[in-house]
PDB file of C-alpha atoms in Angstrom:
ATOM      1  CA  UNK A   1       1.241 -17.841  42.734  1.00 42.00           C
ATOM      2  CA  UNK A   2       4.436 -16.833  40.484  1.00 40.00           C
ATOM      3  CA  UNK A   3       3.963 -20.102  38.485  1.00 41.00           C
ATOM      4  CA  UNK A   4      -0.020 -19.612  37.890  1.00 42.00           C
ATOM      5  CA  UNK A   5       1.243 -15.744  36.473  1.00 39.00           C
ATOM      6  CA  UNK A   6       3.878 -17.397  34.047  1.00 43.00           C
ATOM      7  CA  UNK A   7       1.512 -19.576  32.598  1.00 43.00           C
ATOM      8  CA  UNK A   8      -1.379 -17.122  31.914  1.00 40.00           C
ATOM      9  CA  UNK A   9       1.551 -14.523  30.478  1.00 44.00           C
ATOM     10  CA  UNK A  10       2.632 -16.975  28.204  1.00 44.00           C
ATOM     11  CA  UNK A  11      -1.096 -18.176  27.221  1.00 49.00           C
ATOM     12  CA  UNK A  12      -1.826 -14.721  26.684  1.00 54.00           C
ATOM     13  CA  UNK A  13       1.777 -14.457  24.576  1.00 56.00           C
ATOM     14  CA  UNK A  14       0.176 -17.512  22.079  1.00 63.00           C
ATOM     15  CA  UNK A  15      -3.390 -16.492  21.716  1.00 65.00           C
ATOM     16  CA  UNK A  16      -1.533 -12.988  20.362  1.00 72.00           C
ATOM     17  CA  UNK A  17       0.595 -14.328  18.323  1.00 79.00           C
ATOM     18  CA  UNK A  18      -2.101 -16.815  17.060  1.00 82.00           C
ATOM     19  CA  UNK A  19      -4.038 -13.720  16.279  1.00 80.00           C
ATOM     20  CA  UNK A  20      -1.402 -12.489  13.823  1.00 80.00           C
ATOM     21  CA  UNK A  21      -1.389 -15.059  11.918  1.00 85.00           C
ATOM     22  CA  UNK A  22      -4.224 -15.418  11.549  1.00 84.00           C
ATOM     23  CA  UNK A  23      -4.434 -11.315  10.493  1.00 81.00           C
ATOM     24  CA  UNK A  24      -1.706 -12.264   8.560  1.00 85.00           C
ATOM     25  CA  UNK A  25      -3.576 -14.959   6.496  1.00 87.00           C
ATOM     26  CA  UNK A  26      -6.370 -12.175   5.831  1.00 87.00           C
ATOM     27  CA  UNK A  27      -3.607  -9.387   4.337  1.00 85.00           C
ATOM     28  CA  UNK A  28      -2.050 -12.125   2.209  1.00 88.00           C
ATOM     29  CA  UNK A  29      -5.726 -12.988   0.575  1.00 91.00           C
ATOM     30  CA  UNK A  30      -6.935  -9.502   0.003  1.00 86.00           C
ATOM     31  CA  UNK A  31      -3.658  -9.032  -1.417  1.00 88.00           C
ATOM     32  CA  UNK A  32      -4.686 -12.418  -3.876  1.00 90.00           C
ATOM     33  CA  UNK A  33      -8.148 -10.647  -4.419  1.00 90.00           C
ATOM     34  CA  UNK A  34      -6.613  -7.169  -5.186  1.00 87.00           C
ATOM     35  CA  UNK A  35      -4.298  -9.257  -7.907  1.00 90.00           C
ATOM     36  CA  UNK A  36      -7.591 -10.732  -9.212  1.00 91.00           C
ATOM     37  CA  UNK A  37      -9.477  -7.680  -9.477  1.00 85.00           C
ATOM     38  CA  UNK A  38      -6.536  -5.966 -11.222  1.00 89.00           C
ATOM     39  CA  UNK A  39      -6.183  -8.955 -13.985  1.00 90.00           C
ATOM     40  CA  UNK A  40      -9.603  -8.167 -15.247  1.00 87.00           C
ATOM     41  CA  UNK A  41      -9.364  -3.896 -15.285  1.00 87.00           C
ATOM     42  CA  UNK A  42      -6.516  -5.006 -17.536  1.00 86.00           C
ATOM     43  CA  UNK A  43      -8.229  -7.587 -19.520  1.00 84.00           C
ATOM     44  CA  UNK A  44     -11.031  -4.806 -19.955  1.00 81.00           C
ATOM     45  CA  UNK A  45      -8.340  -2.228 -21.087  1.00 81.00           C
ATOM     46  CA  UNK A  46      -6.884  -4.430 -23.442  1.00 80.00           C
ATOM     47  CA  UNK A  47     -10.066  -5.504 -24.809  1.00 77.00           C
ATOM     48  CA  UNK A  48     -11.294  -1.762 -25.458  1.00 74.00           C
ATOM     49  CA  UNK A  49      -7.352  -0.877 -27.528  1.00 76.00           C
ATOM     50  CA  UNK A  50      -7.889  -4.068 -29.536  1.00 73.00           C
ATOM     51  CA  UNK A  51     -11.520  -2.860 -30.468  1.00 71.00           C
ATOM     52  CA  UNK A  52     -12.233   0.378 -30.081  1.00 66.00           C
ATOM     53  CA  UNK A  53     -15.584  -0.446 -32.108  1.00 67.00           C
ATOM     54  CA  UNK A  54     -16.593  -2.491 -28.844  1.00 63.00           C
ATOM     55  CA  UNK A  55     -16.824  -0.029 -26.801  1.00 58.00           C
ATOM     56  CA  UNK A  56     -19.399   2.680 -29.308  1.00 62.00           C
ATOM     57  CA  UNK A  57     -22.083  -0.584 -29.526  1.00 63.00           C
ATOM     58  CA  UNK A  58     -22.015  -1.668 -25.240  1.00 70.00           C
ATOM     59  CA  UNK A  59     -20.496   1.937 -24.080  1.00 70.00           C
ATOM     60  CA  UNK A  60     -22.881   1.425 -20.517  1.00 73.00           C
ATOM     61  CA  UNK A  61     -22.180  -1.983 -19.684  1.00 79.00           C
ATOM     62  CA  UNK A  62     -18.501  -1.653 -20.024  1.00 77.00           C
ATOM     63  CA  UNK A  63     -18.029   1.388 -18.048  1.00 79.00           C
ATOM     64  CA  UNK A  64     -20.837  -0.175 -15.312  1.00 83.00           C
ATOM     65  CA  UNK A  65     -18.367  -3.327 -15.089  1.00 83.00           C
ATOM     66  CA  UNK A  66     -15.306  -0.806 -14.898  1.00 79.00           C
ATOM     67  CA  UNK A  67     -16.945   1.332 -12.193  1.00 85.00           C
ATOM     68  CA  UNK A  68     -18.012  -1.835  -9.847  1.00 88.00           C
ATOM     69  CA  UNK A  69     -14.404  -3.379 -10.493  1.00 87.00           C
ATOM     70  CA  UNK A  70     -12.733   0.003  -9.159  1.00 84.00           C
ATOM     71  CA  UNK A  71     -15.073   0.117  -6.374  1.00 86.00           C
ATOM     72  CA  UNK A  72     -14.227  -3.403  -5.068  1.00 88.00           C
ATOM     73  CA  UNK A  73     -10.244  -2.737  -5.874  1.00 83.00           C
ATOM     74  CA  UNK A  74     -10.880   0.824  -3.272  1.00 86.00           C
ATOM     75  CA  UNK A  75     -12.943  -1.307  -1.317  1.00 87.00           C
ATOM     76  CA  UNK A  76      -9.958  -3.800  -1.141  1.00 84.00           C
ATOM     77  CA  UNK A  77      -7.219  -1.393  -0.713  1.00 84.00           C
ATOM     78  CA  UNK A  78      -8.902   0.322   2.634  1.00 85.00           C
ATOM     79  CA  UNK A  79      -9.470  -3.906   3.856  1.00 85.00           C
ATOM     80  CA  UNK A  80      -5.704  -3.785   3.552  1.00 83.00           C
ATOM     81  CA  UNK A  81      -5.278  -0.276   5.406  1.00 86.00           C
ATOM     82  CA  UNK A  82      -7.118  -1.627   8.101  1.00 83.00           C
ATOM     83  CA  UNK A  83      -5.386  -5.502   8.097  1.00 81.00           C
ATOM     84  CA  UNK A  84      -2.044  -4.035   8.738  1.00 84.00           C
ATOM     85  CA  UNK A  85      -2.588  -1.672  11.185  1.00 85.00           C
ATOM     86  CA  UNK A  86      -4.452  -4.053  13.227  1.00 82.00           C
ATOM     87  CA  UNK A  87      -1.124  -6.384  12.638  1.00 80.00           C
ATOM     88  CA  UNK A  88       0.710  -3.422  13.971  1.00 85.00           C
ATOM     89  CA  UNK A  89      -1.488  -3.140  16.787  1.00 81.00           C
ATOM     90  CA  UNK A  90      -0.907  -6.965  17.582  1.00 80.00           C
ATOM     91  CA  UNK A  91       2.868  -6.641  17.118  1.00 81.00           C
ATOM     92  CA  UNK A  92       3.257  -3.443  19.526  1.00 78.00           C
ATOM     93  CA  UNK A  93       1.357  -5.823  22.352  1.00 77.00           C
ATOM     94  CA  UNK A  94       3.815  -8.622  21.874  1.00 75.00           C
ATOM     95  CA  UNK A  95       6.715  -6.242  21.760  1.00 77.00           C
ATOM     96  CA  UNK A  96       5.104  -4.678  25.655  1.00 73.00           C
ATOM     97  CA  UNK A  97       4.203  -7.789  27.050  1.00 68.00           C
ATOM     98  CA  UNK A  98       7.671  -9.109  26.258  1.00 61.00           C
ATOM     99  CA  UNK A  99       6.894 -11.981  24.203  1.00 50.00           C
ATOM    100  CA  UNK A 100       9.795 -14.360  24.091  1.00 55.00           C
ATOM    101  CA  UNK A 101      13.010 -13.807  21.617  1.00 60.00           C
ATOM    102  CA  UNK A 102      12.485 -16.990  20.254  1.00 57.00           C
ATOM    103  CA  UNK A 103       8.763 -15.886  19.029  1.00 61.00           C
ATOM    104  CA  UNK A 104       9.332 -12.625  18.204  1.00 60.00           C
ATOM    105  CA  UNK A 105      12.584 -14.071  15.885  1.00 66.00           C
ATOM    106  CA  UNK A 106      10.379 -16.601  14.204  1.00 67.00           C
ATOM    107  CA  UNK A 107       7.908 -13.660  13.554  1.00 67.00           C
ATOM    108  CA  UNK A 108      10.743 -11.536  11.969  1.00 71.00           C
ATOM    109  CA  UNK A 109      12.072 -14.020   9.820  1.00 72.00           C
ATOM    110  CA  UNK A 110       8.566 -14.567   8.797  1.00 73.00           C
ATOM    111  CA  UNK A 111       8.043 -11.028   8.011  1.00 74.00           C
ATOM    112  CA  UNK A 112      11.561 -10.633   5.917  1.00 78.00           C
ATOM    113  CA  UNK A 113      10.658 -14.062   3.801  1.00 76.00           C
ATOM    114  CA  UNK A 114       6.866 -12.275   3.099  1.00 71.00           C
ATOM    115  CA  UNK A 115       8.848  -8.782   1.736  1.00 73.00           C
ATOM    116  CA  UNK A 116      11.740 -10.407   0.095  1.00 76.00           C
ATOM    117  CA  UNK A 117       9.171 -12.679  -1.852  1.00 77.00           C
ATOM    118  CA  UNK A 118       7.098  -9.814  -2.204  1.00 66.00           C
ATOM    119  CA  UNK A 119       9.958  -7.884  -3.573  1.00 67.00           C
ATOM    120  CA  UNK A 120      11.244 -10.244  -6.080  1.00 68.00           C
ATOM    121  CA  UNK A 121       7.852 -11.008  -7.532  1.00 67.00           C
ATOM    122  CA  UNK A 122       7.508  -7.200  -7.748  1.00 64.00           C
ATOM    123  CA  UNK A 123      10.753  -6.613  -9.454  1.00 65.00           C
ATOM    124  CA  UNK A 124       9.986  -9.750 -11.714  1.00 60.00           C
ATOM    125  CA  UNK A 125       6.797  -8.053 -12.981  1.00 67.00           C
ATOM    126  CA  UNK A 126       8.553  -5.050 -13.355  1.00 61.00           C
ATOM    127  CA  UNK A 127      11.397  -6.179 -15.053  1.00 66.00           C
ATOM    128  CA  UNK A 128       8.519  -8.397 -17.632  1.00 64.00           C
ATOM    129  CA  UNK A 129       6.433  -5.265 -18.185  1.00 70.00           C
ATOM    130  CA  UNK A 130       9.471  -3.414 -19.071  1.00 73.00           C
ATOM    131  CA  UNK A 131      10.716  -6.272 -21.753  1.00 73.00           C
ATOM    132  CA  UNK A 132       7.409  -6.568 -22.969  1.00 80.00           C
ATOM    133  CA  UNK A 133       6.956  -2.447 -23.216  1.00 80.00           C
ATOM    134  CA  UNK A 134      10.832  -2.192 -24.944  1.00 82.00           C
ATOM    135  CA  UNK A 135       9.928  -5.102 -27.501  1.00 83.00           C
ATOM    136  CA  UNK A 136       6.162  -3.711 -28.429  1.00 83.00           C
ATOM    137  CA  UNK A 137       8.193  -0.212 -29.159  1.00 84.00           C
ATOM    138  CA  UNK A 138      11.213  -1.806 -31.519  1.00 85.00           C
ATOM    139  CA  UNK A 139       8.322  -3.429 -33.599  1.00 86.00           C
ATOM    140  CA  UNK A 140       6.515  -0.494 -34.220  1.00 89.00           C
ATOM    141  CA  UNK A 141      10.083   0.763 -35.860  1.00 92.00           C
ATOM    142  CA  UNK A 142       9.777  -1.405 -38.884  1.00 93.00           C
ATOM    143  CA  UNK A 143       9.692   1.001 -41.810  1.00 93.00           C
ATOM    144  CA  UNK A 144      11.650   3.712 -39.687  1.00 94.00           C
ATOM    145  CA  UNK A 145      14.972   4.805 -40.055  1.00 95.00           C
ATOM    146  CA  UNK A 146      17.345   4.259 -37.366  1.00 97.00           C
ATOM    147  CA  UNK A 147      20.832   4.667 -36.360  1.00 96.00           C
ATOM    148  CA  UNK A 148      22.679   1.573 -36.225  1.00 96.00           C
ATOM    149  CA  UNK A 149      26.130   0.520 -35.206  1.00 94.00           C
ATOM    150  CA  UNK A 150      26.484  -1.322 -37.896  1.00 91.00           C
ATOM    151  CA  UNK A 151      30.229  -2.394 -37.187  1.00 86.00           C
ATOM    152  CA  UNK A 152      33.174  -2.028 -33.846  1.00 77.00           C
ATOM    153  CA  UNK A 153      36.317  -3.045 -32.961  1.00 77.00           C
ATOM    154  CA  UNK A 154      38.801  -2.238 -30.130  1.00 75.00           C
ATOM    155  CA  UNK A 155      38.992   1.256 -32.210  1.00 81.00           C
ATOM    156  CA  UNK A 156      35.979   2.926 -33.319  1.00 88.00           C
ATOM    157  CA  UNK A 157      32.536   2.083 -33.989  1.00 92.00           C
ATOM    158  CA  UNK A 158      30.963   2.679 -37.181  1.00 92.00           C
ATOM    159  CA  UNK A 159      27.698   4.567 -36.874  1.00 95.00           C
ATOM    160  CA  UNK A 160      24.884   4.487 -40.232  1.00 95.00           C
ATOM    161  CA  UNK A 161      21.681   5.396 -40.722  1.00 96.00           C
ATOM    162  CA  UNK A 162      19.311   2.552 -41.797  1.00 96.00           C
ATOM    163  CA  UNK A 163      15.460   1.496 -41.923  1.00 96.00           C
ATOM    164  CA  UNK A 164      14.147  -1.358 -40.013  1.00 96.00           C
ATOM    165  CA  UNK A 165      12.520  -4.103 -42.441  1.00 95.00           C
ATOM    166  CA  UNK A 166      11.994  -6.164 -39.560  1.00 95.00           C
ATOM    167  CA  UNK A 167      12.068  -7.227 -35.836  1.00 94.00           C
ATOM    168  CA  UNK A 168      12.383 -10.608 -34.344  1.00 93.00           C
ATOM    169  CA  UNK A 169      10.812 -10.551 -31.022  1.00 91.00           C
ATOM    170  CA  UNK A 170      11.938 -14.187 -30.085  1.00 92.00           C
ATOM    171  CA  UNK A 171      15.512 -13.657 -31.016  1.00 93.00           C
ATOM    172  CA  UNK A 172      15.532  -9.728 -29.641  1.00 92.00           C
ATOM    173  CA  UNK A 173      17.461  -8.531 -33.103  1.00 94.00           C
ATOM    174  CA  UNK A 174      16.843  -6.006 -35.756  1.00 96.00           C
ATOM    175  CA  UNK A 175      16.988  -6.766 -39.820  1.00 96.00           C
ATOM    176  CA  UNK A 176      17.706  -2.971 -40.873  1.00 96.00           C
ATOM    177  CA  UNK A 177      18.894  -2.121 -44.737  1.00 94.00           C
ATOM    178  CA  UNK A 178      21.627   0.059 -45.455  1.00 91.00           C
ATOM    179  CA  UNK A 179      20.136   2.199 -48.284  1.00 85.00           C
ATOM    180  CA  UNK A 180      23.044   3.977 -49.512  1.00 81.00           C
ATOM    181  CA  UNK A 181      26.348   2.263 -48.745  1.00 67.00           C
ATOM    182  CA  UNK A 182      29.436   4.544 -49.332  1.00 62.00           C
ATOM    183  CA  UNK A 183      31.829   4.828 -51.936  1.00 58.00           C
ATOM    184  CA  UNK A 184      33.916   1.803 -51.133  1.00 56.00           C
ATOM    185  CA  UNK A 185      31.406  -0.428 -50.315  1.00 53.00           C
ATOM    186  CA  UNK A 186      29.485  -2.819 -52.997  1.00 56.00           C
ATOM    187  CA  UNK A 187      26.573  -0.272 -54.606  1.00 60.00           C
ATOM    188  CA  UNK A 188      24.040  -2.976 -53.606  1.00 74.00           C
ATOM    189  CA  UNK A 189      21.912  -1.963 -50.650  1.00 80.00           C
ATOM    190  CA  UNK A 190      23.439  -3.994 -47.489  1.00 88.00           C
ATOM    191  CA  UNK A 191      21.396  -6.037 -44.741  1.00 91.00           C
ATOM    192  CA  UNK A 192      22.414  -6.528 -40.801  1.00 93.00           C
ATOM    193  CA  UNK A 193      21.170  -8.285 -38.332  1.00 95.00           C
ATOM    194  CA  UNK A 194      22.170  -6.304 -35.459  1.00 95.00           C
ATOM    195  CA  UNK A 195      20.921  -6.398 -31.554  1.00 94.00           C
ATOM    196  CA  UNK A 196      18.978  -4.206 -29.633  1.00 92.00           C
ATOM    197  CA  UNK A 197      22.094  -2.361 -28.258  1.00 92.00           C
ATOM    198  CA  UNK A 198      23.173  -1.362 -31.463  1.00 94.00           C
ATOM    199  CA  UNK A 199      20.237   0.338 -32.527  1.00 95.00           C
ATOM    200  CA  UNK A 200      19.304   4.123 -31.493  1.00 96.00           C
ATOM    201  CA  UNK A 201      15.248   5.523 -32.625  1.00 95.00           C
ATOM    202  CA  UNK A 202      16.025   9.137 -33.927  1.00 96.00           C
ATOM    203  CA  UNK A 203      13.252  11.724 -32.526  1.00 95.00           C
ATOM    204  CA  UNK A 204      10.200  12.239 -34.781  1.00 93.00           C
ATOM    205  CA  UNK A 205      10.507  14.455 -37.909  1.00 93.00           C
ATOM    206  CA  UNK A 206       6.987  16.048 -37.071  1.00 93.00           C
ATOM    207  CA  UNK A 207       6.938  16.071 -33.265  1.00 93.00           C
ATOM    208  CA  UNK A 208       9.884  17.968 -32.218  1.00 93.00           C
ATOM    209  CA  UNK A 209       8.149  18.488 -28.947  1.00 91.00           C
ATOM    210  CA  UNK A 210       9.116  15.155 -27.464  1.00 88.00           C
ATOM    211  CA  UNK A 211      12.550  15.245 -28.611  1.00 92.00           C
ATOM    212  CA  UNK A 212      15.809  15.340 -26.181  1.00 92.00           C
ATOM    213  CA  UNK A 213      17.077  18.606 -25.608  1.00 94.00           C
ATOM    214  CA  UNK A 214      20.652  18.801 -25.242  1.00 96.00           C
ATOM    215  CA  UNK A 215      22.001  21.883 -24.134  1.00 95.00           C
ATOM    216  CA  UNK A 216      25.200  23.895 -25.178  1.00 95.00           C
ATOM    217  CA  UNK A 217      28.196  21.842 -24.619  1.00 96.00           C
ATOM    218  CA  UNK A 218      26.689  18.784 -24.342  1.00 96.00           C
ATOM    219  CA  UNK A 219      28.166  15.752 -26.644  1.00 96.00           C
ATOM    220  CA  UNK A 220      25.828  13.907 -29.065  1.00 97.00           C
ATOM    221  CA  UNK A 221      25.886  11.572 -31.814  1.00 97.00           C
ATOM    222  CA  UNK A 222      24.915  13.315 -35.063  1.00 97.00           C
ATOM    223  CA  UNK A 223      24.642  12.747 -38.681  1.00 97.00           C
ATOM    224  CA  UNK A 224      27.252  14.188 -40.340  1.00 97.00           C
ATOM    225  CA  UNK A 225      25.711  16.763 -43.050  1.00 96.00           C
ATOM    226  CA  UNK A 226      25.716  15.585 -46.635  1.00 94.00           C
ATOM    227  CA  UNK A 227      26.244  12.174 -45.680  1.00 95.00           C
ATOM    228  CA  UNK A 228      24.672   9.009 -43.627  1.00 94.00           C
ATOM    229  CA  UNK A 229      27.305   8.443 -41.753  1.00 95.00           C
ATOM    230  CA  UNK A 230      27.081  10.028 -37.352  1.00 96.00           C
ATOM    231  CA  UNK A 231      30.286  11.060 -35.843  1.00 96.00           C
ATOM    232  CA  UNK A 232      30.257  12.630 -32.224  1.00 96.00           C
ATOM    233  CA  UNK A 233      29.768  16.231 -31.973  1.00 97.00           C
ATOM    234  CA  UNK A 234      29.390  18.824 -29.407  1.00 97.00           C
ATOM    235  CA  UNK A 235      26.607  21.448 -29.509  1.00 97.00           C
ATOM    236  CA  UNK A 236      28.056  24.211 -29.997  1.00 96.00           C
ATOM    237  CA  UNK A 237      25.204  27.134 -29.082  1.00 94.00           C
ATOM    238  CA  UNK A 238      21.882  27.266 -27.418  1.00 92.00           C
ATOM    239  CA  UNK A 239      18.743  26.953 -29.183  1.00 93.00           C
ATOM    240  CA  UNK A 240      15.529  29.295 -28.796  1.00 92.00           C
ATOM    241  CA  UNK A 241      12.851  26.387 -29.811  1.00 93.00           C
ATOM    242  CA  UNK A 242      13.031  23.134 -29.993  1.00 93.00           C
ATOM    243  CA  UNK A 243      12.498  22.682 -33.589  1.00 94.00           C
ATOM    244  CA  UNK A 244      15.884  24.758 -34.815  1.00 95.00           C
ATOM    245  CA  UNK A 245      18.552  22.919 -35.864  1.00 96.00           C
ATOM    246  CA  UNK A 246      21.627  22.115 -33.762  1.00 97.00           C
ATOM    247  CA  UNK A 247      24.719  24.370 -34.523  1.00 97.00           C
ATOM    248  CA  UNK A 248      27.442  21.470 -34.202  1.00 97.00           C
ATOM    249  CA  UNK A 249      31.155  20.939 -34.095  1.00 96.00           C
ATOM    250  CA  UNK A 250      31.890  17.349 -35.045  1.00 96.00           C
ATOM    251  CA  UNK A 251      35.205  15.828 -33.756  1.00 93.00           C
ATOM    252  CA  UNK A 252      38.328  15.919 -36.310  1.00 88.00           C
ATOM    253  CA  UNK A 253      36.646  17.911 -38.268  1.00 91.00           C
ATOM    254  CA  UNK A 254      39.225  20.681 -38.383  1.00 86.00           C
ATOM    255  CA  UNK A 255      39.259  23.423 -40.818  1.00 82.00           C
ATOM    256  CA  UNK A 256      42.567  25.738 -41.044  1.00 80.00           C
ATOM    257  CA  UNK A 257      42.869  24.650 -37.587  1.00 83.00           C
ATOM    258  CA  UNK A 258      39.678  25.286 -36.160  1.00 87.00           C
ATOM    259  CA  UNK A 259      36.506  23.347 -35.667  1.00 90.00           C
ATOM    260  CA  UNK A 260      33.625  24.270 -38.200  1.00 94.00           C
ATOM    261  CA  UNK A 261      30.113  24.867 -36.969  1.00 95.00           C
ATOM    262  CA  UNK A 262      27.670  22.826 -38.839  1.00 96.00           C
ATOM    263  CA  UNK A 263      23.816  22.565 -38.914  1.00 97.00           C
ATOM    264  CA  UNK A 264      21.651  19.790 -38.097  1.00 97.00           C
ATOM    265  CA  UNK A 265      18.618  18.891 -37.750  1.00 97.00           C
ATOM    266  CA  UNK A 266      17.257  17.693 -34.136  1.00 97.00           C
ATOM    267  CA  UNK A 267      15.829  14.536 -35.642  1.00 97.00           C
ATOM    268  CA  UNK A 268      19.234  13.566 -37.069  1.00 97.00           C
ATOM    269  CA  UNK A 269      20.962  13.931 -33.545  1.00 97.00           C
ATOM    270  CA  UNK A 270      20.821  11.538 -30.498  1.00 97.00           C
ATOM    271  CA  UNK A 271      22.253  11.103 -27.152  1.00 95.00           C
ATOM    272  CA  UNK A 272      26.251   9.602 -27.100  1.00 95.00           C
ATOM    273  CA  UNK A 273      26.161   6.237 -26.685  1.00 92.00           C
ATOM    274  CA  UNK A 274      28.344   5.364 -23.245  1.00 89.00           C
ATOM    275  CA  UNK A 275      31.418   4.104 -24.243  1.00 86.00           C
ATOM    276  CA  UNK A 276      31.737   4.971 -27.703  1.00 88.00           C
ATOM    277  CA  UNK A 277      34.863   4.836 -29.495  1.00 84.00           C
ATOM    278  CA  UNK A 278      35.702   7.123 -32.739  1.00 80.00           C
TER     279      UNK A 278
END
């Protein structure tokens, strides 16, 4: 009698866990389909930004295509909802009926491998969206100017404002042109090839609104007035609108032993690099 009740508990223990993976076979190709259906909302985005034109001549088919590709993605998404809870389902009847350690371990580290890969190939697409996103944005900076740390030693760095001729997407660096190199420099306009670390987008002239707002006390890096040269500074006052210039006092800048207040504009003042050496 004991023997004919071990055999159907442990029957019952494999049809369960065959049951979960096979559920788990169904949650890992609706995830595949959900991929799929995502690739071509994207291909359809990118298609209507390339040509806007596109979209004014076959307005009604593209949005019909759009509408019946979100519908299946939804329609995908609640297929998933329902997958995993019927996986938790199956798991909390294992866990009851005491399925043995030995299954419920290989089920674990099955579960762990799924995440982790699921994780990495996550962060991977992450990680390329945000290259691809950071590269798009430094070569739509050609014609700009920039500041650049155009040189650094174990003692300062030297900070300049240039403008971006050019940016190499393969080799990740700037070509930037130093327009008016200083007094003891050659009076010929200078060229750099400098890296993306070295190079800091100032805030936009006529769009003050999305510019960094650094409050009283705060240290920045700032263009020294009269020249092209940035020093650090420290904001020396609070400012009622976002478009007022910053009241300043630049470091070793003293005046009869006292630190001068000097105005500058916002878009000639960004956030202190970490690190930086003066």
């Amino acid at each position: 009698m004991s023997s004919s009740a071990g055999g159907a508990g442990a029957g019952g223990g494999g049809a369960d866990i065959a049951s979960l993976l096979e559920k788990a076979k169904e949650l890992d190709q609706l995830k595949k389909d959900q991929d799929e259906v995502v690739t071509e909302i994207n291909k359809i985005h990118k298609k209507v930004l390339a040509s806007p034109e596109m979209v004014d001549k076959s307005v009604d088919a593209i949005l019909l295509k759009l509408r019946g590709l979100y519908a299946r993605a939804k329609e995908l998404s609640e297929s998933e909802v329902s997958a995993s809870t019927a996986l938790i389902g199956l798991l909390d009847g294992l866990l009851q009926s005491g399925a043995s350690t030995a299954q419920r371990k290989k089920i674990e580290v099955g579960e762990q491998k799924k995440k982790r890969i699921k994780s990495d190939t996550d962060t991977a697409r992450f990680s390329a969206a945000s290259m691809r996103n950071q590269l798009d944005q430094a070569a739509n900076l050609k014609g700009e100017q920039v500041a650049a740390r155009v040189k650094s030693d174990d003692e300062k760095d030297e900070w300049f404002v240039v403008k971006v001729i050019h940016f190499d997407k393969e080799t990740k660096e700037y070509e930037v042109l130093d327009e008016e190199p200083g007094d003891d420099e050659e009076s010929t306009q200078k060229k750099y090839k400098l890296p993306m670390s070295c190079i800091i987008p100032f805030p936009k002239k006529g769009d003050p609104s999305s510019a960094p707002d650094f409050g009283q006390g705060r240290q920045v890096l700032a263009v020294y007035p009269g020249t092209t040269a940035l020093y650090r500074a420290t904001v020396a006052s609070h400012r009622k609108r976002k478009s007022d210039d910053y009241i300043l006092e630049f470091d070793d800048d003293e005046e009869d032993g006292s630190l001068p207040q000097r105005a500058v504009p916002f878009y000639r003042v960004v956030a202190l690099p970490e690190g930086h050496r003066q």
